[in-house]
């Protein structure tokens, strides 16, 4: 007679090997998502190869691949631009003649742009009394959207509205690639690009250091 308590077979819901493979796949997917999140924070659009320059004989030094400081003898031509800000006021490179100034490329729906906005304003408030200029370049929004952003984030410096023809961005792109948003540039007293930050500004102190370096240069 058959033993009524005999177990003839056991079916595993998840074999050990399959379980391990599933766990490895989960971890790989999580790592990929984390990497994607980091890239999203760094910038809203793709970065470019010039950002990787670091002590390689090109005259540039880099804290990391996104932050580049250019030696005076390796800087490009003076950038000349003109546009209209979100309040309808004319803005041009002539407004910054003989000054160190900061240029930030942004738009309102860009997440990293929103995160870095208070840091930019902090540096602006610190260096405005020292004669440093600040100008934003909004590459996507209408004036009303740019004004609303400035009110929401407490931004007090103006922004060129560049959506119509993109001429301001083109003027800067002629001497340095602008392939990520946000991108922040520090301009020297000759109106040349002295430093560049691709993607989100990591800390106000980094931009402060780059501005201080430009101010310290002998004219």
PDB file of C-alpha atoms in Angstrom:
ATOM      1  CA  UNK A   1       0.000   0.000   0.000  1.00  0.00           C
ATOM      2  CA  UNK A   2       1.259   3.438  -0.878  1.00  0.00           C
ATOM      3  CA  UNK A   3       2.494   5.639   1.958  1.00  0.00           C
ATOM      4  CA  UNK A   4      -0.021   8.512   2.201  1.00  0.00           C
ATOM      5  CA  UNK A   5       2.643  10.755   3.784  1.00  0.00           C
ATOM      6  CA  UNK A   6       5.249  10.285   1.075  1.00  0.00           C
ATOM      7  CA  UNK A   7       6.210  13.435  -0.840  1.00  0.00           C
ATOM      8  CA  UNK A   8       6.918  12.434  -4.402  1.00  0.00           C
ATOM      9  CA  UNK A   9       8.121  15.811  -5.762  1.00  0.00           C
ATOM     10  CA  UNK A  10       8.754  19.401  -4.788  1.00  0.00           C
ATOM     11  CA  UNK A  11       8.491  22.219  -7.298  1.00  0.00           C
ATOM     12  CA  UNK A  12      10.551  25.316  -6.458  1.00  0.00           C
ATOM     13  CA  UNK A  13       8.839  28.587  -7.278  1.00  0.00           C
ATOM     14  CA  UNK A  14      12.223  30.170  -8.081  1.00  0.00           C
ATOM     15  CA  UNK A  15      15.284  27.957  -8.584  1.00  0.00           C
ATOM     16  CA  UNK A  16      18.381  29.186  -6.739  1.00  0.00           C
ATOM     17  CA  UNK A  17      20.265  29.997  -9.952  1.00  0.00           C
ATOM     18  CA  UNK A  18      17.322  31.843 -11.421  1.00  0.00           C
ATOM     19  CA  UNK A  19      16.936  33.750  -8.172  1.00  0.00           C
ATOM     20  CA  UNK A  20      20.563  34.832  -8.234  1.00  0.00           C
ATOM     21  CA  UNK A  21      20.276  35.903 -11.859  1.00  0.00           C
ATOM     22  CA  UNK A  22      17.114  37.846 -11.078  1.00  0.00           C
ATOM     23  CA  UNK A  23      18.869  39.648  -8.223  1.00  0.00           C
ATOM     24  CA  UNK A  24      21.853  40.486 -10.412  1.00  0.00           C
ATOM     25  CA  UNK A  25      19.521  41.862 -13.074  1.00  0.00           C
ATOM     26  CA  UNK A  26      17.743  43.960 -10.457  1.00  0.00           C
ATOM     27  CA  UNK A  27      21.008  45.410  -9.190  1.00  0.00           C
ATOM     28  CA  UNK A  28      22.157  46.183 -12.736  1.00  0.00           C
ATOM     29  CA  UNK A  29      18.894  47.944 -13.492  1.00  0.00           C
ATOM     30  CA  UNK A  30      19.158  49.938 -10.273  1.00  0.00           C
ATOM     31  CA  UNK A  31      22.705  50.981 -11.136  1.00  0.00           C
ATOM     32  CA  UNK A  32      21.581  52.083 -14.589  1.00  0.00           C
ATOM     33  CA  UNK A  33      18.765  54.144 -13.117  1.00  0.00           C
ATOM     34  CA  UNK A  34      21.168  55.768 -10.659  1.00  0.00           C
ATOM     35  CA  UNK A  35      23.570  56.661 -13.455  1.00  0.00           C
ATOM     36  CA  UNK A  36      20.720  58.125 -15.474  1.00  0.00           C
ATOM     37  CA  UNK A  37      19.669  60.215 -12.496  1.00  0.00           C
ATOM     38  CA  UNK A  38      23.194  61.589 -12.093  1.00  0.00           C
ATOM     39  CA  UNK A  39      23.303  62.591 -15.750  1.00  0.00           C
ATOM     40  CA  UNK A  40      19.912  64.228 -15.455  1.00  0.00           C
ATOM     41  CA  UNK A  41      21.115  66.319 -12.537  1.00  0.00           C
ATOM     42  CA  UNK A  42      24.336  67.261 -14.308  1.00  0.00           C
ATOM     43  CA  UNK A  43      22.613  68.755 -17.322  1.00  0.00           C
ATOM     44  CA  UNK A  44      19.413  68.727 -19.348  1.00  0.00           C
ATOM     45  CA  UNK A  45      21.189  68.036 -22.636  1.00  0.00           C
ATOM     46  CA  UNK A  46      24.321  66.270 -23.818  1.00  0.00           C
ATOM     47  CA  UNK A  47      27.829  67.297 -22.853  1.00  0.00           C
ATOM     48  CA  UNK A  48      30.670  67.831 -25.291  1.00  0.00           C
ATOM     49  CA  UNK A  49      34.201  66.514 -25.595  1.00  0.00           C
ATOM     50  CA  UNK A  50      35.982  69.769 -24.790  1.00  0.00           C
ATOM     51  CA  UNK A  51      34.834  69.449 -21.186  1.00  0.00           C
ATOM     52  CA  UNK A  52      37.179  66.500 -20.680  1.00  0.00           C
ATOM     53  CA  UNK A  53      40.251  68.737 -21.025  1.00  0.00           C
ATOM     54  CA  UNK A  54      42.439  68.519 -17.934  1.00  0.00           C
ATOM     55  CA  UNK A  55      46.134  69.440 -17.836  1.00  0.00           C
ATOM     56  CA  UNK A  56      46.719  67.926 -21.254  1.00  0.00           C
ATOM     57  CA  UNK A  57      48.739  70.681 -22.851  1.00  0.00           C
ATOM     58  CA  UNK A  58      45.804  72.647 -24.228  1.00  0.00           C
ATOM     59  CA  UNK A  59      46.104  75.446 -21.696  1.00  0.00           C
ATOM     60  CA  UNK A  60      43.091  74.358 -19.675  1.00  0.00           C
ATOM     61  CA  UNK A  61      42.837  72.986 -16.164  1.00  0.00           C
ATOM     62  CA  UNK A  62      39.877  71.083 -14.787  1.00  0.00           C
ATOM     63  CA  UNK A  63      38.605  70.226 -11.298  1.00  0.00           C
ATOM     64  CA  UNK A  64      36.542  67.513 -12.951  1.00  0.00           C
ATOM     65  CA  UNK A  65      35.543  66.935 -16.545  1.00  0.00           C
ATOM     66  CA  UNK A  66      32.683  69.438 -16.291  1.00  0.00           C
ATOM     67  CA  UNK A  67      34.618  72.412 -14.883  1.00  0.00           C
ATOM     68  CA  UNK A  68      37.263  73.978 -17.096  1.00  0.00           C
ATOM     69  CA  UNK A  69      39.453  77.018 -16.448  1.00  0.00           C
ATOM     70  CA  UNK A  70      41.296  78.384 -19.501  1.00  0.00           C
ATOM     71  CA  UNK A  71      44.666  80.113 -19.254  1.00  0.00           C
ATOM     72  CA  UNK A  72      44.727  83.674 -20.672  1.00  0.00           C
ATOM     73  CA  UNK A  73      47.007  82.812 -23.592  1.00  0.00           C
ATOM     74  CA  UNK A  74      44.646  80.047 -24.766  1.00  0.00           C
ATOM     75  CA  UNK A  75      41.368  81.949 -24.710  1.00  0.00           C
ATOM     76  CA  UNK A  76      39.342  82.600 -27.832  1.00  0.00           C
ATOM     77  CA  UNK A  77      38.080  85.805 -29.354  1.00  0.00           C
ATOM     78  CA  UNK A  78      36.052  88.447 -27.550  1.00  0.00           C
ATOM     79  CA  UNK A  79      32.364  87.535 -27.581  1.00  0.00           C
ATOM     80  CA  UNK A  80      30.072  90.210 -29.013  1.00  0.00           C
ATOM     81  CA  UNK A  81      26.327  89.832 -28.494  1.00  0.00           C
ATOM     82  CA  UNK A  82      23.146  91.880 -28.285  1.00  0.00           C
ATOM     83  CA  UNK A  83      19.607  91.034 -27.272  1.00  0.00           C
ATOM     84  CA  UNK A  84      16.576  91.979 -25.202  1.00  0.00           C
ATOM     85  CA  UNK A  85      15.918  90.824 -21.642  1.00  0.00           C
ATOM     86  CA  UNK A  86      12.687  89.537 -20.098  1.00  0.00           C
ATOM     87  CA  UNK A  87      11.626  93.106 -19.251  1.00  0.00           C
ATOM     88  CA  UNK A  88      12.136  94.387 -22.786  1.00  0.00           C
ATOM     89  CA  UNK A  89      15.418  96.154 -22.048  1.00  0.00           C
ATOM     90  CA  UNK A  90      18.289  96.080 -24.523  1.00  0.00           C
ATOM     91  CA  UNK A  91      21.319  94.091 -23.338  1.00  0.00           C
ATOM     92  CA  UNK A  92      24.687  93.753 -25.058  1.00  0.00           C
ATOM     93  CA  UNK A  93      28.289  92.766 -24.491  1.00  0.00           C
ATOM     94  CA  UNK A  94      29.077  96.481 -24.367  1.00  0.00           C
ATOM     95  CA  UNK A  95      27.317  96.660 -20.999  1.00  0.00           C
ATOM     96  CA  UNK A  96      30.122  94.513 -19.569  1.00  0.00           C
ATOM     97  CA  UNK A  97      33.099  96.183 -21.239  1.00  0.00           C
ATOM     98  CA  UNK A  98      36.160  96.006 -18.986  1.00  0.00           C
ATOM     99  CA  UNK A  99      34.338  93.841 -16.442  1.00  0.00           C
ATOM    100  CA  UNK A 100      34.487  90.240 -15.335  1.00  0.00           C
ATOM    101  CA  UNK A 101      31.022  88.800 -15.850  1.00  0.00           C
ATOM    102  CA  UNK A 102      29.112  85.522 -15.629  1.00  0.00           C
ATOM    103  CA  UNK A 103      26.810  84.098 -18.308  1.00  0.00           C
ATOM    104  CA  UNK A 104      24.329  81.324 -17.501  1.00  0.00           C
ATOM    105  CA  UNK A 105      22.400  79.430 -20.192  1.00  0.00           C
ATOM    106  CA  UNK A 106      19.093  78.121 -18.872  1.00  0.00           C
ATOM    107  CA  UNK A 107      15.351  77.616 -19.310  1.00  0.00           C
ATOM    108  CA  UNK A 108      12.540  77.270 -16.793  1.00  0.00           C
ATOM    109  CA  UNK A 109      11.640  73.588 -17.291  1.00  0.00           C
ATOM    110  CA  UNK A 110      15.260  72.467 -16.843  1.00  0.00           C
ATOM    111  CA  UNK A 111      15.524  70.712 -13.457  1.00  0.00           C
ATOM    112  CA  UNK A 112      19.236  71.425 -12.864  1.00  0.00           C
ATOM    113  CA  UNK A 113      18.601  75.070 -13.795  1.00  0.00           C
ATOM    114  CA  UNK A 114      16.087  75.311 -10.961  1.00  0.00           C
ATOM    115  CA  UNK A 115      18.438  73.644  -8.491  1.00  0.00           C
ATOM    116  CA  UNK A 116      21.382  75.926  -9.260  1.00  0.00           C
ATOM    117  CA  UNK A 117      19.386  79.175  -9.461  1.00  0.00           C
ATOM    118  CA  UNK A 118      19.800  80.125  -5.763  1.00  0.00           C
ATOM    119  CA  UNK A 119      23.542  79.400  -5.987  1.00  0.00           C
ATOM    120  CA  UNK A 120      23.942  81.729  -8.958  1.00  0.00           C
ATOM    121  CA  UNK A 121      22.030  84.452  -7.143  1.00  0.00           C
ATOM    122  CA  UNK A 122      24.261  83.948  -4.095  1.00  0.00           C
ATOM    123  CA  UNK A 123      27.415  84.497  -6.145  1.00  0.00           C
ATOM    124  CA  UNK A 124      25.828  87.476  -7.904  1.00  0.00           C
ATOM    125  CA  UNK A 125      25.013  89.127  -4.567  1.00  0.00           C
ATOM    126  CA  UNK A 126      28.556  88.497  -3.337  1.00  0.00           C
ATOM    127  CA  UNK A 127      30.372  89.870  -6.383  1.00  0.00           C
ATOM    128  CA  UNK A 128      28.037  92.590  -7.624  1.00  0.00           C
ATOM    129  CA  UNK A 129      29.611  95.114  -5.202  1.00  0.00           C
ATOM    130  CA  UNK A 130      33.009  94.210  -6.701  1.00  0.00           C
ATOM    131  CA  UNK A 131      31.895  95.198 -10.182  1.00  0.00           C
ATOM    132  CA  UNK A 132      31.196  91.711 -11.533  1.00  0.00           C
ATOM    133  CA  UNK A 133      28.304  91.437 -13.980  1.00  0.00           C
ATOM    134  CA  UNK A 134      25.739  88.652 -14.344  1.00  0.00           C
ATOM    135  CA  UNK A 135      23.508  87.830 -17.291  1.00  0.00           C
ATOM    136  CA  UNK A 136      21.310  84.850 -18.041  1.00  0.00           C
ATOM    137  CA  UNK A 137      20.557  83.572 -21.526  1.00  0.00           C
ATOM    138  CA  UNK A 138      17.151  81.910 -21.684  1.00  0.00           C
ATOM    139  CA  UNK A 139      17.231  79.655 -24.725  1.00  0.00           C
ATOM    140  CA  UNK A 140      13.630  78.424 -24.732  1.00  0.00           C
ATOM    141  CA  UNK A 141      11.054  80.502 -22.837  1.00  0.00           C
ATOM    142  CA  UNK A 142       8.893  83.509 -23.540  1.00  0.00           C
ATOM    143  CA  UNK A 143       9.512  86.651 -21.431  1.00  0.00           C
ATOM    144  CA  UNK A 144       6.558  86.003 -19.093  1.00  0.00           C
ATOM    145  CA  UNK A 145       7.875  82.546 -18.207  1.00  0.00           C
ATOM    146  CA  UNK A 146      11.358  83.915 -17.557  1.00  0.00           C
ATOM    147  CA  UNK A 147       9.940  86.664 -15.333  1.00  0.00           C
ATOM    148  CA  UNK A 148       7.892  84.131 -13.369  1.00  0.00           C
ATOM    149  CA  UNK A 149      10.969  81.958 -12.855  1.00  0.00           C
ATOM    150  CA  UNK A 150      12.966  84.943 -11.590  1.00  0.00           C
ATOM    151  CA  UNK A 151      10.212  85.819  -9.119  1.00  0.00           C
ATOM    152  CA  UNK A 152       9.855  82.242  -7.878  1.00  0.00           C
ATOM    153  CA  UNK A 153      13.591  81.740  -7.340  1.00  0.00           C
ATOM    154  CA  UNK A 154      14.558  85.242  -6.275  1.00  0.00           C
ATOM    155  CA  UNK A 155      16.769  85.961  -9.288  1.00  0.00           C
ATOM    156  CA  UNK A 156      17.619  89.664  -9.548  1.00  0.00           C
ATOM    157  CA  UNK A 157      19.927  89.759 -12.584  1.00  0.00           C
ATOM    158  CA  UNK A 158      18.414  89.919 -16.096  1.00  0.00           C
ATOM    159  CA  UNK A 159      18.283  87.276 -18.814  1.00  0.00           C
ATOM    160  CA  UNK A 160      18.447  87.679 -22.569  1.00  0.00           C
ATOM    161  CA  UNK A 161      15.411  86.058 -24.210  1.00  0.00           C
ATOM    162  CA  UNK A 162      17.060  84.072 -26.988  1.00  0.00           C
ATOM    163  CA  UNK A 163      14.209  81.894 -28.251  1.00  0.00           C
ATOM    164  CA  UNK A 164      13.425  83.951 -31.365  1.00  0.00           C
ATOM    165  CA  UNK A 165      16.726  83.774 -33.239  1.00  0.00           C
ATOM    166  CA  UNK A 166      19.249  82.177 -30.861  1.00  0.00           C
ATOM    167  CA  UNK A 167      21.812  84.817 -31.792  1.00  0.00           C
ATOM    168  CA  UNK A 168      23.203  85.255 -28.284  1.00  0.00           C
ATOM    169  CA  UNK A 169      23.856  81.552 -27.859  1.00  0.00           C
ATOM    170  CA  UNK A 170      25.391  81.447 -31.340  1.00  0.00           C
ATOM    171  CA  UNK A 171      27.752  84.291 -30.440  1.00  0.00           C
ATOM    172  CA  UNK A 172      29.135  82.325 -27.492  1.00  0.00           C
ATOM    173  CA  UNK A 173      29.046  78.990 -29.327  1.00  0.00           C
ATOM    174  CA  UNK A 174      31.374  80.486 -31.935  1.00  0.00           C
ATOM    175  CA  UNK A 175      34.196  80.455 -29.375  1.00  0.00           C
ATOM    176  CA  UNK A 176      33.179  77.680 -26.950  1.00  0.00           C
ATOM    177  CA  UNK A 177      30.731  74.774 -27.340  1.00  0.00           C
ATOM    178  CA  UNK A 178      27.388  75.300 -25.599  1.00  0.00           C
ATOM    179  CA  UNK A 179      25.970  71.781 -25.817  1.00  0.00           C
ATOM    180  CA  UNK A 180      24.478  71.366 -22.359  1.00  0.00           C
ATOM    181  CA  UNK A 181      21.879  73.247 -20.388  1.00  0.00           C
ATOM    182  CA  UNK A 182      22.678  74.666 -17.970  1.00  0.00           C
ATOM    183  CA  UNK A 183      26.120  75.931 -18.914  1.00  0.00           C
ATOM    184  CA  UNK A 184      27.816  78.728 -16.992  1.00  0.00           C
ATOM    185  CA  UNK A 185      30.679  80.832 -18.348  1.00  0.00           C
ATOM    186  CA  UNK A 186      33.032  83.230 -16.596  1.00  0.00           C
ATOM    187  CA  UNK A 187      34.176  85.998 -18.935  1.00  0.00           C
ATOM    188  CA  UNK A 188      37.381  87.972 -18.419  1.00  0.00           C
ATOM    189  CA  UNK A 189      37.769  91.752 -18.745  1.00  0.00           C
ATOM    190  CA  UNK A 190      38.463  91.376 -22.464  1.00  0.00           C
ATOM    191  CA  UNK A 191      35.162  89.583 -22.970  1.00  0.00           C
ATOM    192  CA  UNK A 192      36.775  86.182 -23.512  1.00  0.00           C
ATOM    193  CA  UNK A 193      35.732  82.867 -21.969  1.00  0.00           C
ATOM    194  CA  UNK A 194      37.955  82.332 -18.916  1.00  0.00           C
ATOM    195  CA  UNK A 195      36.121  79.365 -17.385  1.00  0.00           C
ATOM    196  CA  UNK A 196      33.211  77.089 -18.095  1.00  0.00           C
ATOM    197  CA  UNK A 197      30.929  74.858 -16.037  1.00  0.00           C
ATOM    198  CA  UNK A 198      28.953  72.278 -18.001  1.00  0.00           C
ATOM    199  CA  UNK A 199      25.759  71.148 -16.327  1.00  0.00           C
ATOM    200  CA  UNK A 200      24.477  72.012 -12.887  1.00  0.00           C
ATOM    201  CA  UNK A 201      26.676  74.226 -10.714  1.00  0.00           C
ATOM    202  CA  UNK A 202      27.816  71.878  -7.898  1.00  0.00           C
ATOM    203  CA  UNK A 203      28.363  74.629  -5.312  1.00  0.00           C
ATOM    204  CA  UNK A 204      28.451  78.403  -5.104  1.00  0.00           C
ATOM    205  CA  UNK A 205      32.052  78.208  -3.886  1.00  0.00           C
ATOM    206  CA  UNK A 206      33.188  76.730  -7.208  1.00  0.00           C
ATOM    207  CA  UNK A 207      31.823  79.629  -9.242  1.00  0.00           C
ATOM    208  CA  UNK A 208      33.143  82.062  -6.626  1.00  0.00           C
ATOM    209  CA  UNK A 209      36.646  80.650  -7.063  1.00  0.00           C
ATOM    210  CA  UNK A 210      36.488  80.973 -10.852  1.00  0.00           C
ATOM    211  CA  UNK A 211      35.225  84.550 -10.609  1.00  0.00           C
ATOM    212  CA  UNK A 212      37.916  85.425  -8.052  1.00  0.00           C
ATOM    213  CA  UNK A 213      40.598  83.997 -10.334  1.00  0.00           C
ATOM    214  CA  UNK A 214      39.361  86.139 -13.222  1.00  0.00           C
ATOM    215  CA  UNK A 215      39.275  89.232 -11.009  1.00  0.00           C
ATOM    216  CA  UNK A 216      42.838  88.587  -9.854  1.00  0.00           C
ATOM    217  CA  UNK A 217      44.239  88.630 -13.390  1.00  0.00           C
ATOM    218  CA  UNK A 218      46.339  91.630 -14.345  1.00  0.00           C
ATOM    219  CA  UNK A 219      44.711  93.620 -17.115  1.00  0.00           C
TER     220      UNK A 219
END
